[in-house]
mmCIF file of C-alpha atoms in Angstrom:
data_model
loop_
_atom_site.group_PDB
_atom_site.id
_atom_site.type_symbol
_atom_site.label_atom_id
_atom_site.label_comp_id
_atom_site.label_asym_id
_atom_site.label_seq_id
_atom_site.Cartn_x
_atom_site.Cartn_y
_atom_site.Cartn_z
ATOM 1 C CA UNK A 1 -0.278 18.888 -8.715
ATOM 2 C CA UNK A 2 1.927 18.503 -5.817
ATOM 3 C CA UNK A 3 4.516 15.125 -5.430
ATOM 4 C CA UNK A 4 4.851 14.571 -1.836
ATOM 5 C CA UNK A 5 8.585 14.784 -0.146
ATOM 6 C CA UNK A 6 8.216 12.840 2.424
ATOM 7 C CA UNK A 7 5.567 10.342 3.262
ATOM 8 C CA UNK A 8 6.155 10.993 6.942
ATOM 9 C CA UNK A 9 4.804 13.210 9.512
ATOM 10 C CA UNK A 10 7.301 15.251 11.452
ATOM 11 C CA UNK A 11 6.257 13.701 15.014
ATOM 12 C CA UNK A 12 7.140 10.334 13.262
ATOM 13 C CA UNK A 13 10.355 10.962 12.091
ATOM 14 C CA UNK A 14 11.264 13.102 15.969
ATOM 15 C CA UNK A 15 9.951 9.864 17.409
ATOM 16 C CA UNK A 16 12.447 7.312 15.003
ATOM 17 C CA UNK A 17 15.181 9.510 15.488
ATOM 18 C CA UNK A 18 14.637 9.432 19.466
ATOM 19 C CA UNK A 19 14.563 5.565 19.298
ATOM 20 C CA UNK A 20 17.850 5.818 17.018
ATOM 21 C CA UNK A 21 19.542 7.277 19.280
ATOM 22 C CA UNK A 22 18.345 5.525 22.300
ATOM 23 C CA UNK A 23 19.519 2.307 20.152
ATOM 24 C CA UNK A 24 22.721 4.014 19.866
ATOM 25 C CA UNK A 25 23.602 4.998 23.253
ATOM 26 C CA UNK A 26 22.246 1.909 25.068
ATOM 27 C CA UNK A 27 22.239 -0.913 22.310
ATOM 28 C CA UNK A 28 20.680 -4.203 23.062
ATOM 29 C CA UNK A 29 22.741 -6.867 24.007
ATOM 30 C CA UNK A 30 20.457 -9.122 22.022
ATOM 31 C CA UNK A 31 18.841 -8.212 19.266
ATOM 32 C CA UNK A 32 15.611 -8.938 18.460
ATOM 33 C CA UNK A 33 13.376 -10.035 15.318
ATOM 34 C CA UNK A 34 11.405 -7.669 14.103
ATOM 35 C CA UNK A 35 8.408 -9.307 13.875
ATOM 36 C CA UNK A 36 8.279 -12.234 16.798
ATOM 37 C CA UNK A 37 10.646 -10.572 18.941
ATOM 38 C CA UNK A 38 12.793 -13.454 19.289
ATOM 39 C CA UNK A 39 16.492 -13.284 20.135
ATOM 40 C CA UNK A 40 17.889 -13.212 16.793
ATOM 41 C CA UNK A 41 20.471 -16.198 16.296
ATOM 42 C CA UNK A 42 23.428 -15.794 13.662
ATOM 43 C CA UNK A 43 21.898 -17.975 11.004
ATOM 44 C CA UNK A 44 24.420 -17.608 8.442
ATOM 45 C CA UNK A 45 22.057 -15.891 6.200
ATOM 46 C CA UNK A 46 22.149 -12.640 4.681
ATOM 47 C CA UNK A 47 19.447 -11.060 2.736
ATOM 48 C CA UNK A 48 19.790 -11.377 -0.909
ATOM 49 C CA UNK A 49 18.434 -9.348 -3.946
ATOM 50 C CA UNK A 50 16.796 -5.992 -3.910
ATOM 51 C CA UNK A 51 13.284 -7.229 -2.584
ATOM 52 C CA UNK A 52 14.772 -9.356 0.092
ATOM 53 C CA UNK A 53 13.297 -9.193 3.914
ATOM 54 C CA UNK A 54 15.744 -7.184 6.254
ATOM 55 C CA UNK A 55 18.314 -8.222 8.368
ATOM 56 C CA UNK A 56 16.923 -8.407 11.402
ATOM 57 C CA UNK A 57 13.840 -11.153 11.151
ATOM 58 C CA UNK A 58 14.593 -13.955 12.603
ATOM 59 C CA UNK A 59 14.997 -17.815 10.719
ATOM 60 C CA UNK A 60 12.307 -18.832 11.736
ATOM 61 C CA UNK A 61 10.008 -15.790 10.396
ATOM 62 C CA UNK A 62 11.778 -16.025 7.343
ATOM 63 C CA UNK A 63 11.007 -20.251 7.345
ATOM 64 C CA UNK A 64 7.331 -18.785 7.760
ATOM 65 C CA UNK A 65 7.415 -16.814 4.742
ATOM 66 C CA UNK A 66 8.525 -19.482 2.477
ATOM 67 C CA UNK A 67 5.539 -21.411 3.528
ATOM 68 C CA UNK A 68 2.981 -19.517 3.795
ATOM 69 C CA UNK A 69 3.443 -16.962 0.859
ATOM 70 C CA UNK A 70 0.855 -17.614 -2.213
ATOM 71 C CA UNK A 71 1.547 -17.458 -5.951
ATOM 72 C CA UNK A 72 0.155 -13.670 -7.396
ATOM 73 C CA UNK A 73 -3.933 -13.153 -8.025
ATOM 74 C CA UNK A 74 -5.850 -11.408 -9.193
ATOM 75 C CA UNK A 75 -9.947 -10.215 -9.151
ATOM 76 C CA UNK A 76 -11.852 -8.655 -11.519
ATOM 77 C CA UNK A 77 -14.318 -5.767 -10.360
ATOM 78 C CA UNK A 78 -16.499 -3.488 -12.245
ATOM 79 C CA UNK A 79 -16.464 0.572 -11.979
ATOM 80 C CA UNK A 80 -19.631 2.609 -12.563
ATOM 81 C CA UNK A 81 -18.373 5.405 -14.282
ATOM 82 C CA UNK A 82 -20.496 8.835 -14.267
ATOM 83 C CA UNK A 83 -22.140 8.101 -18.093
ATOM 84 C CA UNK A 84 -23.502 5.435 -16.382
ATOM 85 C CA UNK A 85 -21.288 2.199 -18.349
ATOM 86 C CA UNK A 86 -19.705 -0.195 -16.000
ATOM 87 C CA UNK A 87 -16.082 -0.455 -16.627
ATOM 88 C CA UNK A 88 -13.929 -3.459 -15.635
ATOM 89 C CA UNK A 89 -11.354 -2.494 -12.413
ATOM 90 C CA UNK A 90 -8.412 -5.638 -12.880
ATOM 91 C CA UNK A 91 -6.750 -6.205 -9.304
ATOM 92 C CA UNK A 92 -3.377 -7.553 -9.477
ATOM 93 C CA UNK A 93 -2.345 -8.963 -5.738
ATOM 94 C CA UNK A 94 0.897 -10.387 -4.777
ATOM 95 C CA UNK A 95 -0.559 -12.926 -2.682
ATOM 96 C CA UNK A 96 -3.023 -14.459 -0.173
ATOM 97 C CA UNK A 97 -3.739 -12.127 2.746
ATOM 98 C CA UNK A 98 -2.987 -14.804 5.571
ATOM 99 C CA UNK A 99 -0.618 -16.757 7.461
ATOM 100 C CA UNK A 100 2.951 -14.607 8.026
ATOM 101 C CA UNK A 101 2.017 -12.434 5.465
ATOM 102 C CA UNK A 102 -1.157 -10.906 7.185
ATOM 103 C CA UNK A 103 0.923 -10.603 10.310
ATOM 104 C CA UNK A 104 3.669 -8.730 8.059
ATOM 105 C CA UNK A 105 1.632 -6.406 6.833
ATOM 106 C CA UNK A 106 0.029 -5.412 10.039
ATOM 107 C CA UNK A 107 3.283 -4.344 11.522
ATOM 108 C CA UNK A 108 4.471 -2.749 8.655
ATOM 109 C CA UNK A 109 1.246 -0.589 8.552
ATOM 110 C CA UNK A 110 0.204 -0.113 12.036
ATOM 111 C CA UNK A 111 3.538 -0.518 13.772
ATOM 112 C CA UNK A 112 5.996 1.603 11.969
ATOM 113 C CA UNK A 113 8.080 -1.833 10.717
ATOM 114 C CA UNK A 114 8.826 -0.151 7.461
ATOM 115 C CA UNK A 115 11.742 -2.094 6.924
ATOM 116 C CA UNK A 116 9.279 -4.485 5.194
ATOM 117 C CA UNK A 117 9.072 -2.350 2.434
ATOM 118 C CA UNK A 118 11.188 -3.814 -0.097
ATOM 119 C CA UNK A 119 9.882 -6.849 1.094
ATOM 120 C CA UNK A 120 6.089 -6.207 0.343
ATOM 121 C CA UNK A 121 7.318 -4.496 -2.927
ATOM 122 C CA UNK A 122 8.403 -7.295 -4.040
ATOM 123 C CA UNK A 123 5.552 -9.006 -3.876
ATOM 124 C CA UNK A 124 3.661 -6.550 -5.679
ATOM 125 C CA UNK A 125 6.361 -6.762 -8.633
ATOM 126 C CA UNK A 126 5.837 -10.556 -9.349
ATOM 127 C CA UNK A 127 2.394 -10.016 -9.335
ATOM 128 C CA UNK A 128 2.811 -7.069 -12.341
ATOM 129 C CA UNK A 129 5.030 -9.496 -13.859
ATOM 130 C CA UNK A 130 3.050 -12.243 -13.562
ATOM 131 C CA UNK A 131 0.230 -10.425 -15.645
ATOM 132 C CA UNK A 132 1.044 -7.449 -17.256
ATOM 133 C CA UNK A 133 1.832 -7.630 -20.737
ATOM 134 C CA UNK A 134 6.258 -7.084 -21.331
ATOM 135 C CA UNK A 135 5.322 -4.206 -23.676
ATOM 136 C CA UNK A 136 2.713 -2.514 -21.810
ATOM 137 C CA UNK A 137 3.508 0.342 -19.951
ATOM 138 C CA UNK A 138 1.592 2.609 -17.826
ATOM 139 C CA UNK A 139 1.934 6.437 -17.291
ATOM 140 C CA UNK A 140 1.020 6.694 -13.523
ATOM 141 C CA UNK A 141 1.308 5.132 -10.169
ATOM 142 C CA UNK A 142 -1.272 6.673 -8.100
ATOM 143 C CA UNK A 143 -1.637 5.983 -4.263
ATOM 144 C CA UNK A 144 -4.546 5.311 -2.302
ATOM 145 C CA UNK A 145 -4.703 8.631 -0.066
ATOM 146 C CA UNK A 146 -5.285 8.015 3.769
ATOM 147 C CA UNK A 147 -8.007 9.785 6.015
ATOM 148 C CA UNK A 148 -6.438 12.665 8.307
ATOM 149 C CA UNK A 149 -6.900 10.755 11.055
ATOM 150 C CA UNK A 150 -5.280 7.768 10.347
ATOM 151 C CA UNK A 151 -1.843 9.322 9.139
ATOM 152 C CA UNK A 152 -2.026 11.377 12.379
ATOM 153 C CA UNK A 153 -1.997 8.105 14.225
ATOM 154 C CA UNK A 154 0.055 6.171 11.959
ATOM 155 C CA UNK A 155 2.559 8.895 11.477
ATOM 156 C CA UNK A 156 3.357 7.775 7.847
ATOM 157 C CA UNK A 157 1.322 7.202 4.624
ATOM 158 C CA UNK A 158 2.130 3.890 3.953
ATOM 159 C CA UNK A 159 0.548 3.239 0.368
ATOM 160 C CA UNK A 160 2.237 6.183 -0.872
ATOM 161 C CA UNK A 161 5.645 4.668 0.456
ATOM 162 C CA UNK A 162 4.761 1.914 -1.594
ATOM 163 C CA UNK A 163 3.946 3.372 -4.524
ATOM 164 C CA UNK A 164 7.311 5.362 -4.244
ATOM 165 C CA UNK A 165 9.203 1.829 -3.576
ATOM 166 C CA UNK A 166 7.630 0.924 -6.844
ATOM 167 C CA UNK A 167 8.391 3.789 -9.197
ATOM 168 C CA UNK A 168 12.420 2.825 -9.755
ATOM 169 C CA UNK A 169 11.320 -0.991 -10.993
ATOM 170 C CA UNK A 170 8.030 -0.482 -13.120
ATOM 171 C CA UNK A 171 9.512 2.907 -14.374
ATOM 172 C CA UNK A 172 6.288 4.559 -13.735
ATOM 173 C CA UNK A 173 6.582 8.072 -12.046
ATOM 174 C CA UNK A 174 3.804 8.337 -9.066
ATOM 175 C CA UNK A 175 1.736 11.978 -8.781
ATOM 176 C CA UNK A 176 -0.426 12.513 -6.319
ATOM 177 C CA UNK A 177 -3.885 13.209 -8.323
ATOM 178 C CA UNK A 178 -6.176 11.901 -5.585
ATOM 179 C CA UNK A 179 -7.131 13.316 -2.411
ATOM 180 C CA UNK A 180 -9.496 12.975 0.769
ATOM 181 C CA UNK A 181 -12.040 16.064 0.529
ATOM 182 C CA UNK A 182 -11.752 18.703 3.396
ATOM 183 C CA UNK A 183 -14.429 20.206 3.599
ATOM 184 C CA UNK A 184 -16.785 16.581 3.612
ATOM 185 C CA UNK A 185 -16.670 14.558 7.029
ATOM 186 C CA UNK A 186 -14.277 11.925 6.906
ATOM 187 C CA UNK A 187 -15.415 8.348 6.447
ATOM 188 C CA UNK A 188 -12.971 6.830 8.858
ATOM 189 C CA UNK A 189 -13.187 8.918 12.416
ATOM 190 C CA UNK A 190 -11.480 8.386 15.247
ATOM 191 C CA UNK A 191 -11.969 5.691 16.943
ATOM 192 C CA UNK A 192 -14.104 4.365 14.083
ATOM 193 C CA UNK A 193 -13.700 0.800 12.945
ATOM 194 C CA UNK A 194 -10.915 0.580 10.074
ATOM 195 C CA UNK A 195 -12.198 -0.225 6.479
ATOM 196 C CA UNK A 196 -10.640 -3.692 6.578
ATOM 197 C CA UNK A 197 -13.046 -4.284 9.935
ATOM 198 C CA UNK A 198 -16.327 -3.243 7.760
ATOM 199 C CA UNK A 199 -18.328 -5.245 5.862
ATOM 200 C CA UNK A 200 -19.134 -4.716 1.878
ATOM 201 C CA UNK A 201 -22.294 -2.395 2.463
ATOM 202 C CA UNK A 202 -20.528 -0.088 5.267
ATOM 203 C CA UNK A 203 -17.585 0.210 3.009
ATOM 204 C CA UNK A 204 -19.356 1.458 0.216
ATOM 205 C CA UNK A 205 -21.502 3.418 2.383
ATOM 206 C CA UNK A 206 -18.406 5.109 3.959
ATOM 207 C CA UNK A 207 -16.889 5.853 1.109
ATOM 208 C CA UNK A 208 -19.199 7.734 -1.029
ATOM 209 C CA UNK A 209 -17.473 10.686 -2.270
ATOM 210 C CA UNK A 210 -14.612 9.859 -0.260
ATOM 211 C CA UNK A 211 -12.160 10.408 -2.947
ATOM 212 C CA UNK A 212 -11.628 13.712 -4.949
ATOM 213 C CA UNK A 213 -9.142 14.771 -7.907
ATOM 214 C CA UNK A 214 -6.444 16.738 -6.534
ATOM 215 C CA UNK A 215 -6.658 20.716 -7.944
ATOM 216 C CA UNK A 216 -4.862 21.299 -11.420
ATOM 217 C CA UNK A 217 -4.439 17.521 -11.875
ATOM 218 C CA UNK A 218 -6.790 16.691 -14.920
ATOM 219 C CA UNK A 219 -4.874 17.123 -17.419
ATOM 220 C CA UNK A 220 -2.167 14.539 -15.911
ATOM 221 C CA UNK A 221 -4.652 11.942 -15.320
ATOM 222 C CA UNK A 222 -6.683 12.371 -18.961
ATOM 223 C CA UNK A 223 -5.695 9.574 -21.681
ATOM 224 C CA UNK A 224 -3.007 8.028 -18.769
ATOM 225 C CA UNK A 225 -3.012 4.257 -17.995
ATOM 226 C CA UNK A 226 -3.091 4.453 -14.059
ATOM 227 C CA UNK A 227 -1.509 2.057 -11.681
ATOM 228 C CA UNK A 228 -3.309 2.225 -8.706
ATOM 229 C CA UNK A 229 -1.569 1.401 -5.581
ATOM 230 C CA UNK A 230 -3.231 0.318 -2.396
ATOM 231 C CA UNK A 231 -1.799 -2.236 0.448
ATOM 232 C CA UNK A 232 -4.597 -4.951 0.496
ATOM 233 C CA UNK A 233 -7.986 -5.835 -1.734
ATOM 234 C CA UNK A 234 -10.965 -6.735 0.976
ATOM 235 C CA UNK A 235 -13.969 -6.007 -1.025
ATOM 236 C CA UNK A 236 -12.346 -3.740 -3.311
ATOM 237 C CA UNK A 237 -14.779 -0.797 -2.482
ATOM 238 C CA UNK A 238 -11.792 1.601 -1.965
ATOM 239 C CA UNK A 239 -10.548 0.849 -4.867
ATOM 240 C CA UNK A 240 -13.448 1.650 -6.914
ATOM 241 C CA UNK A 241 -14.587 4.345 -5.150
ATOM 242 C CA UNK A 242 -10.322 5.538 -6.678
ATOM 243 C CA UNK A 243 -10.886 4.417 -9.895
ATOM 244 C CA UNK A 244 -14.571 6.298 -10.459
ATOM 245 C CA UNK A 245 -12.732 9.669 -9.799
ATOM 246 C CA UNK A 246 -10.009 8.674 -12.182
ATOM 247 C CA UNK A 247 -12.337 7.530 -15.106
ATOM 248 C CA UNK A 248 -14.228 10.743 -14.396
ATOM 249 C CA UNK A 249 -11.207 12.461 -14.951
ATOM 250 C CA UNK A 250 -10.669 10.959 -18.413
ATOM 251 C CA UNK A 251 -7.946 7.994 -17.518
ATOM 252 C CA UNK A 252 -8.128 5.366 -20.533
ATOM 253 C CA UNK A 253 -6.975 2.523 -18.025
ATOM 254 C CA UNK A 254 -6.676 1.858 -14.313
ATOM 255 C CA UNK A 255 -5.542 -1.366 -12.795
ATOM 256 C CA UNK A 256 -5.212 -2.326 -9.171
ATOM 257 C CA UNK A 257 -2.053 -3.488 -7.432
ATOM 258 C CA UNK A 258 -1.975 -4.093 -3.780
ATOM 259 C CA UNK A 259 -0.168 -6.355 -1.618
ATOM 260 C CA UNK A 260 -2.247 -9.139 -0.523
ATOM 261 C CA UNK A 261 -6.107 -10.428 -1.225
ATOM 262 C CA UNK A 262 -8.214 -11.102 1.069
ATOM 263 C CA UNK A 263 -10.822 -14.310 0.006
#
């Protein structure tokens, strides 16, 4: 089993360290929000707490998040394991995928605005809190993998960034026990619609054995309670598709935790 270093490619990080030191050399002379792209305005406030949004989004995107940011949810889905039982798959969600949230999470996934992190995080914590027993525990955090494709055009594995953000609060180390298969053709091509643009049918359609157990990792995932990580529920076919190869594997529990759902 093999725990990634960096969830970054390395034309990502040459392409953030350009822009570093472009920022550098010639800074702005007004900053702008990260999100709206607003002159930011010297509000008087300063981010507090560990899971607080960064620095530089504006008041008024941080006025947007206060209203538009749900209470946690959650869905219940069912598994078909390969005995043949159907096995309930609990979804834990932070919130409501709309409003400044949606908008959030697009830029922190598609436009490299990974200062959100902690943000997002947070979210995801309150909704563990929310509805996880104080004394249970799980043994895993496993991330959602992404397609080939889309980390080449992302630059950045995003869920697994997540699930990393995640291990210091839940206490919960993350391995990385699933994997996209090689040697299959990938689900999500280029230039392909995205699985949040498909339907229910195409999703499952796509994803059929989509998923594999990493090499050597059986014995890690057999008996564990799994966390699985991913950044937002649509139909919950991805996750599923996760938590079939995990059961297979012998894991007594998994349990979804993403970000947002999406009604």
């Amino acid at each position: 089993m093999s725990n990634r270093r960096s969830y970054h490619t390395v034309r990502f990080q040459a392409r953030r360290l350009g822009q570093r030191m472009l920022d550098f050399g010639f800074p702005e002379s007004r900053p702008a929000c990260l999100l709206c792209h607003r002159p930011l305005l010297d509000s008087g406030v300063s981010p507090k707490g560990e899971f607080a949004l960064p620095e530089n989004v504006c008041m008024f995107c941080r006025q947007d998040a206060q209203a538009t940011v749900n209470t946690p949810t959650f869905r219940r889905l069912s598994v078909d394991c390969s005995d043949g039982r159907p096995v309930p798959l609990i979804v834990l969600a932070g919130a409501d995928y709309q409003g400044f949230l949606r908008n959030a999470i697009r830029q922190w996934k598609y436009d490299g605005a990974l200062e959100l992190t902690p943000w997002l995080t947070g979210l995801m914590i309150n909704a563990y809190r929310a509805r996880v027993w104080p004394d249970w525990r799980f043994n895993l955090l496993v991330a959602v993998p992404p397609s080939v494709q889309r980390l080449r055009q992302r630059g950045y594995h995003h869920v697994g960034i997540l699930a990393s953000a995640l291990q210091s609060p839940l206490q919960t180390p993350v391995l990385e026990v699933l994997a996209r298969p090689t040697c299959s053709a990938d689900p999500v091509k280029e230039g392909a619609a995205t699985q949040t643009a498909r339907n229910a049918a195409q999703r499952r359609q796509a994803l059929q054995a989509a998923f594999v157990l990493q090499a050597g990792s059986g014995n890690s995932v057999a008996g564990a309670r799994v966390l699985l990580v991913d950044d937002v529920v649509t139909t919950g076919s991805t996750l599923s598709a996760c938590a079939e190869v995990l059961y297979g594997a012998g894991a007594a529990t998994v349990v979804g935790l993403t970000i947002a759902n999406v009604r």
